Coordinates of C-alpha atoms in Angstrom, one line a residue:
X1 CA 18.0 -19.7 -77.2
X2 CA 15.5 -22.7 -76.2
X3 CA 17.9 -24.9 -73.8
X4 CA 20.7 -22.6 -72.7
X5 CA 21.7 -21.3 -69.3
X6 CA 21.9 -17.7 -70.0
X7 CA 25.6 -15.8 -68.7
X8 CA 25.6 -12.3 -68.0
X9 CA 29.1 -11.9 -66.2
X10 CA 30.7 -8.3 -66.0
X11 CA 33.8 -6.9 -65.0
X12 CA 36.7 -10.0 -64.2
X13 CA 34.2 -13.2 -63.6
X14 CA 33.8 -12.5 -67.1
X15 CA 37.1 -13.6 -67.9
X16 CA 35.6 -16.9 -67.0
X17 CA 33.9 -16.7 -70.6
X18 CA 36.7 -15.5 -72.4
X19 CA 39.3 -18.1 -70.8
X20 CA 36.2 -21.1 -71.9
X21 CA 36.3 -19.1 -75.6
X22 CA 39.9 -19.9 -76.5
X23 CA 40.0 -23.3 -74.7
X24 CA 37.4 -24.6 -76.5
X25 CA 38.6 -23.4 -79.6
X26 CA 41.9 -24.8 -79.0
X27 CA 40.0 -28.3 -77.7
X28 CA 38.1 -28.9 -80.6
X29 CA 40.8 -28.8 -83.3
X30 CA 41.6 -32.2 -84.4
X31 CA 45.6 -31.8 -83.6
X32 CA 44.7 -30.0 -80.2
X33 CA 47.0 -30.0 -76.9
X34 CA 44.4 -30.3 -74.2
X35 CA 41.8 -32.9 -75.2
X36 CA 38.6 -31.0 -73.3
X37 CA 35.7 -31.9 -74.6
X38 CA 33.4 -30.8 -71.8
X39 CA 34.6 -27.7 -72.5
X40 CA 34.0 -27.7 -76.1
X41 CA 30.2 -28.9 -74.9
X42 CA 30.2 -25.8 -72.6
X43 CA 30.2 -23.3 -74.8
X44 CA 27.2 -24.6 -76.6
X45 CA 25.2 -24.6 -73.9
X46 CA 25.7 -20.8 -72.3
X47 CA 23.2 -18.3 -74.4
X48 CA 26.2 -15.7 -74.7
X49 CA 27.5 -13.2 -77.6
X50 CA 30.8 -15.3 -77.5
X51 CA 32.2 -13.3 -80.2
X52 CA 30.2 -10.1 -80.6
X53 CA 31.4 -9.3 -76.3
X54 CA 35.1 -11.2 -77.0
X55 CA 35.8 -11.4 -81.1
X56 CA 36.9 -14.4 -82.7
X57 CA 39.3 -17.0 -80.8
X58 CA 42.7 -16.5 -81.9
X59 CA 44.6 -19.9 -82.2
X60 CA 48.2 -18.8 -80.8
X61 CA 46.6 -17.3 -77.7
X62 CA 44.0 -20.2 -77.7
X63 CA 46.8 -22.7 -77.3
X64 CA 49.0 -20.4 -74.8
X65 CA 45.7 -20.4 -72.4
X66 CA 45.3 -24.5 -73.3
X67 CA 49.3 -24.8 -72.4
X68 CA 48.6 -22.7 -68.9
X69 CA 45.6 -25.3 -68.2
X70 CA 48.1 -28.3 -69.1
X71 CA 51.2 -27.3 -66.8
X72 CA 48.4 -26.6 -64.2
X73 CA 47.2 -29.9 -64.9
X74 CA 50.9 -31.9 -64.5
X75 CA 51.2 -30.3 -61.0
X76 CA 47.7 -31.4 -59.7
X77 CA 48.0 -35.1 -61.3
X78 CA 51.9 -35.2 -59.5
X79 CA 50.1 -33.9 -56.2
X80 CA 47.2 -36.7 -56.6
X81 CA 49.9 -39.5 -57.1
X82 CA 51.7 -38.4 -54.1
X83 CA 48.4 -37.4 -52.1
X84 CA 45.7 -39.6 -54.1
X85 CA 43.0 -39.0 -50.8
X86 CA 44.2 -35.1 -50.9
X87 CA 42.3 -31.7 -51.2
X88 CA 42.3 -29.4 -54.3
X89 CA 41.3 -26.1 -53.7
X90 CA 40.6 -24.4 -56.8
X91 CA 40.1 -20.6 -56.4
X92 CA 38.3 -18.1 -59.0
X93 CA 37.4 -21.3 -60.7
X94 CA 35.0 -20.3 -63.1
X95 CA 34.0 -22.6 -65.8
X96 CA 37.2 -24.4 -65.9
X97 CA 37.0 -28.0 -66.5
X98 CA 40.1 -29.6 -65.0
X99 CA 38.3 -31.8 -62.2
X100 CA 37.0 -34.1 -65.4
X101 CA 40.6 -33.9 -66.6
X102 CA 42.5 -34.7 -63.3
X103 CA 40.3 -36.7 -61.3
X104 CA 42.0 -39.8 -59.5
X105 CA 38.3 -41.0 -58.4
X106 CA 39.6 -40.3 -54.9
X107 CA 40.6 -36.6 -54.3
X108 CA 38.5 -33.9 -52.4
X109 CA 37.9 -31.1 -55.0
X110 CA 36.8 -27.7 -53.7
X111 CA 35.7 -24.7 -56.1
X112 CA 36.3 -21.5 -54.7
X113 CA 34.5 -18.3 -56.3
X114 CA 32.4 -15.2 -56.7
X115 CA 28.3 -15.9 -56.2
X116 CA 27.4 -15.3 -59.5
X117 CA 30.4 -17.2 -61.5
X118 CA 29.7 -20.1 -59.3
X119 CA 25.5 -19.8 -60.0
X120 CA 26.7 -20.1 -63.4
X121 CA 28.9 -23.3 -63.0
X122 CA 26.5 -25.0 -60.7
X123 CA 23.6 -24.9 -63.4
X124 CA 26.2 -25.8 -66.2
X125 CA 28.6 -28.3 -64.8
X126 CA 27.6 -31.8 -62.6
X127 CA 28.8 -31.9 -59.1
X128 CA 29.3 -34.6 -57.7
X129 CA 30.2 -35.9 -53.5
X130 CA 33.5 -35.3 -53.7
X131 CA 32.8 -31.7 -55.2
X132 CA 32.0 -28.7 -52.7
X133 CA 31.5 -25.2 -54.0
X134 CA 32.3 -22.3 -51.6
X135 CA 30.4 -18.7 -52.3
X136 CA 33.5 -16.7 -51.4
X137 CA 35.6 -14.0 -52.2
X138 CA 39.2 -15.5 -52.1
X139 CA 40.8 -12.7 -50.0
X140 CA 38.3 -14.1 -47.1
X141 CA 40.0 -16.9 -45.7
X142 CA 36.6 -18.3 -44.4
X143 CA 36.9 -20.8 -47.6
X144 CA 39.2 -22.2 -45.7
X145 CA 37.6 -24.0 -42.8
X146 CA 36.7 -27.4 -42.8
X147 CA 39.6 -28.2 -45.1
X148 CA 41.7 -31.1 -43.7
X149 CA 45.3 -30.5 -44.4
X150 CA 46.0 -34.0 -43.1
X151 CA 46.0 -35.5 -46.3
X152 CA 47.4 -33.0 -47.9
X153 CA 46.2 -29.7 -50.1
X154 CA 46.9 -27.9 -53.4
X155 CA 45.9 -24.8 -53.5
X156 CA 45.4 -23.6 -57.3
X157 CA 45.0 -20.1 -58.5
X158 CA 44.4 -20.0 -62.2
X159 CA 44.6 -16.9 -64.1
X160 CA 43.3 -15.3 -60.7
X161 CA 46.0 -13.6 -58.6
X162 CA 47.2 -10.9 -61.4
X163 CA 43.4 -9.2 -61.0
X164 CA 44.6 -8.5 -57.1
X165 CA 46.6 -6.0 -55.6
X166 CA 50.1 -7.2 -54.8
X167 CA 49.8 -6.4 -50.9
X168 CA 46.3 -9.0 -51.2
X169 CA 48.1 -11.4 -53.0
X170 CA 51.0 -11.5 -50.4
X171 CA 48.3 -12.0 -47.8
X172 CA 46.3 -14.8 -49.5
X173 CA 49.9 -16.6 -49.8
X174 CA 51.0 -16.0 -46.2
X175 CA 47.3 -17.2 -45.1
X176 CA 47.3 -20.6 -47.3
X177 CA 51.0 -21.1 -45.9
X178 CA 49.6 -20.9 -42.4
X179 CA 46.5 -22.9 -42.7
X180 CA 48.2 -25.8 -44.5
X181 CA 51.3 -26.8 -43.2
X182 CA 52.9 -29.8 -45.5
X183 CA 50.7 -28.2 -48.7
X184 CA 51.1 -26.5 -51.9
X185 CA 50.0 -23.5 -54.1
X186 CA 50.6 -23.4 -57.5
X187 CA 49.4 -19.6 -59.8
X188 CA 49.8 -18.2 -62.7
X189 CA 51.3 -14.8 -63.2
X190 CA 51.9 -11.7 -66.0
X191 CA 54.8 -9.6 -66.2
X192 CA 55.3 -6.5 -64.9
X193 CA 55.2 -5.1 -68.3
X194 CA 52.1 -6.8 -69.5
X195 CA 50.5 -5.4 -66.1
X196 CA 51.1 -2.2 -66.9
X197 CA 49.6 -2.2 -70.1
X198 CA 46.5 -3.7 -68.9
X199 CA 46.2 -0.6 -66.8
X200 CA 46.4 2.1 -69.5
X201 CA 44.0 3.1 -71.9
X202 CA 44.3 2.0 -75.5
X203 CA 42.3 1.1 -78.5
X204 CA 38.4 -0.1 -78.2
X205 CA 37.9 -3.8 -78.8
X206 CA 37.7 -6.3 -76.2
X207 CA 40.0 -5.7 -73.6
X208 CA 40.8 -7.6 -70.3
X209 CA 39.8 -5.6 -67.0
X210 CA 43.4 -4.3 -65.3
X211 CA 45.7 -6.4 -63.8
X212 CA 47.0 -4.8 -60.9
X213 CA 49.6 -7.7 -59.8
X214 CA 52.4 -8.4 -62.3
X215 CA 55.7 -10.0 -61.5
X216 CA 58.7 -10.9 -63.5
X217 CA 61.1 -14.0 -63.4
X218 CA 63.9 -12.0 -61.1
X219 CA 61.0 -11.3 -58.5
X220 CA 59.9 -14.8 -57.8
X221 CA 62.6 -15.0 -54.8
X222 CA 60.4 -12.6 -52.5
X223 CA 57.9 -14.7 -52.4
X224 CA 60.2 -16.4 -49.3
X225 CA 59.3 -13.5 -47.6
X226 CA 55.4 -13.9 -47.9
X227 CA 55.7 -16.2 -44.8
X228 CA 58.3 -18.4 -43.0
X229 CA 56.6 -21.4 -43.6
X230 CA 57.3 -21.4 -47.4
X231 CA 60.0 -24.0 -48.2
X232 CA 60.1 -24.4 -51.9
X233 CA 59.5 -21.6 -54.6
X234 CA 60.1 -22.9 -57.8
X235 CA 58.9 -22.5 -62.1
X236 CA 56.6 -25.0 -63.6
X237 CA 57.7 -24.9 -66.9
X238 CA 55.0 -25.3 -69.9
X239 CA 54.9 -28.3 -71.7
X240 CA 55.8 -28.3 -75.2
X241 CA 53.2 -27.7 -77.8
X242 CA 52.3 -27.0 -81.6
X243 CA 54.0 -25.1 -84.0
X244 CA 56.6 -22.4 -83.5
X245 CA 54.7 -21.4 -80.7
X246 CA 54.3 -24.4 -79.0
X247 CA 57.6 -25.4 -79.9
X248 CA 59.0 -22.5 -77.9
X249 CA 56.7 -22.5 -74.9
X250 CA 58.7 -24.9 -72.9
X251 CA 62.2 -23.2 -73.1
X252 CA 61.0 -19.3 -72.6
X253 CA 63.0 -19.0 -70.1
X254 CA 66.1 -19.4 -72.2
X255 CA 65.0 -17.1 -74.6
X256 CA 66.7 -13.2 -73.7
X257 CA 63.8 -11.5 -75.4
X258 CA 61.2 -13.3 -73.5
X259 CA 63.3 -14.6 -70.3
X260 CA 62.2 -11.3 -68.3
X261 CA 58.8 -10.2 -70.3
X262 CA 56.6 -13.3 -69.9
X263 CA 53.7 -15.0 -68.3
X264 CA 54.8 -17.5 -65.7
X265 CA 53.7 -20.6 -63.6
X266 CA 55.3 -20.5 -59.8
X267 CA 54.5 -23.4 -57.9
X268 CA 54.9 -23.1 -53.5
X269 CA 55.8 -25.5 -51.1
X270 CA 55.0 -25.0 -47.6
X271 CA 56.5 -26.6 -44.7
X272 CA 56.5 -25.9 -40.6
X273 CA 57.3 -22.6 -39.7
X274 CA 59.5 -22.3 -36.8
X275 CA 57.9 -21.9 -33.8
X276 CA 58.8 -18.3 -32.9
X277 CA 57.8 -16.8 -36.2
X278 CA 54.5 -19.0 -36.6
X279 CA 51.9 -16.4 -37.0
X280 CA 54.6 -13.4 -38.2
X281 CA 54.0 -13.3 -42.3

C-alpha cells in the first residue's frame, strides 16, 4: 500500500514481525500491561500479510510476549538508575520498541542485528545520537568494540539466544563476561521441552523456525561455568498481569506443573575474573 515500508523477512528475523503482532495487539487494548503505542503505530506502517503469514494475535500469548518485554524493561530502568550515563546493548533487536519505553534521556543505546532486520528498523523507527546500529551477526564479537564498559553495560538478548546452538550461546556469554567487566546480561529462555518440540515436525500453520537452545530452571547453575568472571546468576521474575494468566505469571516458579516446563528470564552479573583464569572460559 501507498505509504508503507514493505517487510519481506524469512526464516528467524521474521520472528521480529510476529513478536511486533502480539505486542501490538496486546498494546492497544484499553486494559493493556505494556502501554506501547509506537508499537501499535508500527504495525500500520509495514506493508505485510500480518495475519495471512502469522494468523490472528492470540491475547494470552499476546500478553505472555508483553510480560517478557516488561520484566525486560524493569531490569534495564534498575540498570539506568544505577548507571544513568550507561550502555545498552540490545542484540537481535528487531522492531522492538523499548528505547522509547526506557529511555533516561542520558543512556548509550546500541542495536545489534542481522542487515536486513536492521534495514527494516532504520526506515521505520527514528534514531537519534544516542542511538548506534551495528550490522552484525551477534556470534561476531566485532559489535563489541568501541563500547566503553566504564560506565557500565547491559547486554540484552530478547527472544534471541534459544534460535542458537547451546555451545554458541556459551560462547557469546563467556565473550560479553570478558569484554565487560563490572556489567550485565539479561536473556530470555524456553524449556528444554518447548525446544524440542520446535524441532519436530507437526501440523501446517504458522510455526516458529527451531529453537535449538532450551534450558530448564535446574540448569541455570552452569551458567557459572560459561566463564569465571560471572558473579551473579539469578531469575527475573515476571510482573504480575491480567486475568488468570497474568495473575499467575509472577509465581510460576511455585507452580509444580510449570516450575520445570517454562519460559524463563536469567539475568548475569559479571565481575573481575581472577587473574590466572582471565581469558580461560
Amino acid at each position: 500500500m501507498p505509504g508503507r515500508v514493505k517487510a519481506d523477512l524469512k526464516g528467524v528475523p521474521e520472528t521480529a514481525l510476529w513478536t511486533l503482532h502480539h505486542r501490538a495487539a496486546e498494546a492497544a487494548r484499553p486494559d493493556t500491561v505494556l502501554p506501547d503505542p509506537r508499537a501499535v503505530q508500527l504495525v500500520t506502517e509495514i506493508e505485510f500479510p500480518f495475519q495471512e503469514r502469522l494468523g490472528a494475535a492470540r491475547p494470552w500469548l499476546a500478553q505472555a510476549l508483553a510480560l517478557r518485554a516488561l520484566g525486560f524493561d524493569g531490569v534495564v530502568r534498575a540498570f539506568l538508575a544505577d548507571c544513568p550515563d550507561g550502555t545498552v546493548v540490545a542484540l537481535g533487536e528487531g522492531l522492538e520498541t523499548q528505547f522509547w519505553r526506557v529511555d533516561n534521556g542520558r543512556a548509550q543505546w546500541v542495536t545489534v542485528d542481522l542487515d536486513a532486520p536492521l534495514a527494516l528498523r532504520r526506515r521505520l523507527l527514528p534514531h537519534g545520537e544516542r542511538q548506534r546500529l551495528v550490522a552484525c551477526d551477534a556470534r561476531d564479537t566485532q559489535w563489541m568494540a568501541g563500547i566503553d564498559p566504564s560506565r557500565g553495560v547491559l547486554v540484552t538478548a530478547q527472544g534471541l539466544l534459544m534460535y542458537l546452538q547451546p555451545a554458541q550461546v556459551t560462547r557469546l556469554i563467556a565473550a560479553c563476561a570478558d569484554a565487560f567487566p563490572g556489567g550485565m546480561m539479561v536473556f530470555d529462555t524456553v524449556s528444554r521441552r518447548f525446544s524440542a518440540r520446535t524441532r519436530a515436525k507437526g501440523p501446517g500453520g504458522h510455526r516458529l523456525p527451531p529453537m535449538p537452545w532450551g534450558m530448564d530452571a535446574a540448569d541455570r547453575k552452569q551458567l557459572w561455568q560459561a566463564h569465571p568472571a560471572i558473579s551473579e546468576v539469578s531469575e527475573v521474575a515476571l510482573p504480575r498481569g491480567r486475568g488468570f494468566l497474568g495473575h499467575l505469571a509472577p509465581c510460576a516458579a511455585a507452580v509444580p506443573l510449570l516450575r520445570t516446563d517454562r519460559p524463563l528470564i536469567t539475568k548475569l552479573r559479571f565481575g573481575t575474573a581472577p587473574a590466572s583464569l582471565t581469558g580461560q572460559p
